[in-house]
PDB file of C-alpha atoms in Angstrom:
ATOM      1  CA  MET A   1       0.161  -0.360   0.079  1.00 69.00           C
ATOM      2  CA  GLN A   2       2.760   2.735   0.819  1.00 76.00           C
ATOM      3  CA  ASN A   3       4.192   1.136  -2.527  1.00 70.00           C
ATOM      4  CA  LYS A   4       1.221   2.405  -4.213  1.00 70.00           C
ATOM      5  CA  ILE A   5       1.170   5.947  -2.484  1.00 76.00           C
ATOM      6  CA  LEU A   6       4.989   6.952  -2.879  1.00 64.00           C
ATOM      7  CA  LEU A   7       4.177   5.617  -6.461  1.00 63.00           C
ATOM      8  CA  SER A   8       1.471   8.294  -6.590  1.00 69.00           C
ATOM      9  CA  ILE A   9       3.610  10.967  -5.517  1.00 74.00           C
ATOM     10  CA  ILE A  10       6.528  10.272  -7.935  1.00 73.00           C
ATOM     11  CA  ALA A  11       4.529  10.467 -10.544  1.00 64.00           C
ATOM     12  CA  PHE A  12       2.984  13.547  -9.580  1.00 58.00           C
ATOM     13  CA  VAL A  13       6.235  15.411  -9.173  1.00 63.00           C
ATOM     14  CA  VAL A  14       7.937  14.475 -12.267  1.00 60.00           C
ATOM     15  CA  LEU A  15       4.581  15.315 -14.214  1.00 53.00           C
ATOM     16  CA  PHE A  16       4.464  19.057 -12.691  1.00 55.00           C
ATOM     17  CA  ILE A  17       7.469  19.087 -13.396  1.00 59.00           C
ATOM     18  CA  VAL A  18       7.527  18.524 -17.228  1.00 50.00           C
ATOM     19  CA  ILE A  19       4.594  20.370 -17.336  1.00 54.00           C
ATOM     20  CA  GLY A  20       5.984  24.046 -15.735  1.00 55.00           C
ATOM     21  CA  CYS A  21       8.745  23.454 -18.170  1.00 52.00           C
ATOM     22  CA  SER A  22       7.267  22.670 -21.563  1.00 49.00           C
ATOM     23  CA  SER A  23       4.297  26.021 -20.547  1.00 46.00           C
ATOM     24  CA  GLY A  24       8.078  28.080 -19.728  1.00 47.00           C
ATOM     25  CA  GLU A  25       9.373  26.754 -23.070  1.00 47.00           C
ATOM     26  CA  GLU A  26       6.860  28.190 -25.462  1.00 46.00           C
ATOM     27  CA  ALA A  27       6.693  31.116 -24.065  1.00 49.00           C
ATOM     28  CA  LEU A  28       9.798  32.401 -25.501  1.00 62.00           C
ATOM     29  CA  ASN A  29       8.790  31.336 -28.667  1.00 79.00           C
ATOM     30  CA  LEU A  30       5.631  32.573 -29.485  1.00 89.00           C
ATOM     31  CA  GLU A  31       4.857  33.548 -33.461  1.00 91.00           C
ATOM     32  CA  GLY A  32       5.623  36.960 -34.557  1.00 92.00           C
ATOM     33  CA  VAL A  33       5.372  39.276 -37.237  1.00 93.00           C
ATOM     34  CA  THR A  34       6.502  38.167 -40.504  1.00 96.00           C
ATOM     35  CA  GLY A  35       7.398  41.186 -42.654  1.00 97.00           C
ATOM     36  CA  GLU A  36      10.104  44.145 -43.774  1.00 98.00           C
ATOM     37  CA  ILE A  37      12.874  46.076 -41.456  1.00 98.00           C
ATOM     38  CA  VAL A  38      11.789  50.500 -41.814  1.00 97.00           C
ATOM     39  CA  GLU A  39      13.593  51.087 -39.524  1.00 97.00           C
ATOM     40  CA  ILE A  40      16.778  50.531 -37.529  1.00 97.00           C
ATOM     41  CA  ASN A  41      18.003  52.163 -33.599  1.00 94.00           C
ATOM     42  CA  ASP A  42      20.400  50.798 -30.995  1.00 92.00           C
ATOM     43  CA  GLY A  43      18.990  48.057 -29.371  1.00 94.00           C
ATOM     44  CA  SER A  44      15.522  47.270 -31.633  1.00 96.00           C
ATOM     45  CA  PHE A  45      13.997  47.330 -35.447  1.00 97.00           C
ATOM     46  CA  LEU A  46      11.065  48.150 -36.583  1.00 97.00           C
ATOM     47  CA  ILE A  47       9.302  45.798 -38.456  1.00 97.00           C
ATOM     48  CA  GLN A  48       6.078  46.307 -40.768  1.00 97.00           C
ATOM     49  CA  GLY A  49       3.738  43.136 -42.225  1.00 94.00           C
ATOM     50  CA  ASP A  50       1.301  41.539 -41.653  1.00 84.00           C
ATOM     51  CA  GLY A  51      -1.413  44.730 -41.438  1.00 90.00           C
ATOM     52  CA  LYS A  52       1.007  46.034 -38.375  1.00 92.00           C
ATOM     53  CA  LYS A  53       4.183  47.365 -37.066  1.00 95.00           C
ATOM     54  CA  VAL A  54       5.836  46.446 -34.246  1.00 96.00           C
ATOM     55  CA  ASP A  55       8.928  47.421 -32.002  1.00 97.00           C
ATOM     56  CA  LEU A  56      11.419  44.363 -31.572  1.00 96.00           C
ATOM     57  CA  LYS A  57      13.555  45.093 -29.385  1.00 97.00           C
ATOM     58  CA  TYR A  58      16.725  42.523 -29.426  1.00 95.00           C
ATOM     59  CA  ALA A  59      19.026  40.876 -26.495  1.00 92.00           C
ATOM     60  CA  ASN A  60      21.868  38.751 -26.083  1.00 93.00           C
ATOM     61  CA  ASP A  61      20.063  35.804 -26.218  1.00 93.00           C
ATOM     62  CA  THR A  62      17.842  37.016 -29.086  1.00 95.00           C
ATOM     63  CA  VAL A  63      18.934  34.166 -32.215  1.00 95.00           C
ATOM     64  CA  PHE A  64      19.650  35.527 -35.637  1.00 97.00           C
ATOM     65  CA  GLU A  65      20.208  33.235 -38.579  1.00 96.00           C
ATOM     66  CA  GLY A  66      20.859  34.147 -42.008  1.00 97.00           C
ATOM     67  CA  LYS A  67      22.487  37.368 -40.760  1.00 96.00           C
ATOM     68  CA  SER A  68      23.626  38.328 -38.176  1.00 95.00           C
ATOM     69  CA  ARG A  69      22.541  41.631 -36.306  1.00 95.00           C
ATOM     70  CA  ASN A  70      25.121  44.098 -37.949  1.00 95.00           C
ATOM     71  CA  GLU A  71      24.135  42.699 -40.990  1.00 96.00           C
ATOM     72  CA  LEU A  72      20.769  43.163 -40.924  1.00 97.00           C
ATOM     73  CA  ASP A  73      19.322  46.129 -43.041  1.00 97.00           C
ATOM     74  CA  ILE A  74      16.707  48.364 -43.771  1.00 97.00           C
ATOM     75  CA  GLY A  75      14.204  46.604 -46.449  1.00 97.00           C
ATOM     76  CA  ASP A  76      15.277  42.748 -45.107  1.00 97.00           C
ATOM     77  CA  GLN A  77      11.839  40.885 -44.958  1.00 98.00           C
ATOM     78  CA  VAL A  78      12.334  38.858 -41.912  1.00 98.00           C
ATOM     79  CA  ASN A  79      10.913  36.028 -39.650  1.00 96.00           C
ATOM     80  CA  THR A  80      10.660  36.606 -35.710  1.00 96.00           C
ATOM     81  CA  TRP A  81       9.380  35.469 -32.502  1.00 96.00           C
ATOM     82  CA  TYR A  82       8.664  36.999 -29.836  1.00 95.00           C
ATOM     83  CA  LYS A  83       9.921  35.938 -25.727  1.00 92.00           C
ATOM     84  CA  GLY A  84       6.617  36.358 -25.147  1.00 86.00           C
ATOM     85  CA  GLU A  85       3.251  38.605 -25.143  1.00 86.00           C
ATOM     86  CA  ALA A  86       3.288  41.610 -27.500  1.00 87.00           C
ATOM     87  CA  LEU A  87       2.765  44.856 -25.768  1.00 87.00           C
ATOM     88  CA  ASP A  88      -0.494  46.437 -27.587  1.00 85.00           C
ATOM     89  CA  SER A  89       0.588  49.685 -28.292  1.00 89.00           C
ATOM     90  CA  SER A  90       1.293  51.674 -31.384  1.00 90.00           C
ATOM     91  CA  PRO A  91       3.818  50.501 -32.499  1.00 93.00           C
ATOM     92  CA  ILE A  92       3.087  47.384 -30.757  1.00 94.00           C
ATOM     93  CA  GLN A  93       5.930  46.123 -28.544  1.00 95.00           C
ATOM     94  CA  ALA A  94       7.836  43.039 -28.329  1.00 95.00           C
ATOM     95  CA  THR A  95      11.488  41.603 -27.288  1.00 95.00           C
ATOM     96  CA  ALA A  96      12.227  38.576 -30.005  1.00 95.00           C
ATOM     97  CA  SER A  97      13.991  35.271 -29.243  1.00 95.00           C
ATOM     98  CA  LYS A  98      14.723  34.742 -33.271  1.00 96.00           C
ATOM     99  CA  ILE A  99      14.968  36.778 -35.627  1.00 97.00           C
ATOM    100  CA  GLU A 100      15.254  34.985 -39.396  1.00 97.00           C
ATOM    101  CA  TYR A 101      16.523  36.506 -42.552  1.00 97.00           C
ATOM    102  CA  ILE A 102      14.542  35.535 -45.537  1.00 96.00           C
ATOM    103  CA  LYS A 103      15.574  37.409 -48.180  1.00 86.00           C
TER     104      LYS A 103
END
């Protein structure tokens, strides 16, 4: 009887850890906007696409694919992913987890 209780507790703890870790992972990689870089500022890109503008900040852990941060230029097309929910402002504000150069 004690073995069943112990096994149930261990299974619950493992399940709790798996669910907790996976939900944090998803929050760091929300699909963002696909569009054109229209302005480059110190620490961010203004991207226009999908009928909206996004002021996309980047950090030391932001992943850049296709081109490095310093190689991206106005007019480049990019796919983006956010670290968390974007702020509903004008323009929208978000922090990038990944920026991928597409052309």
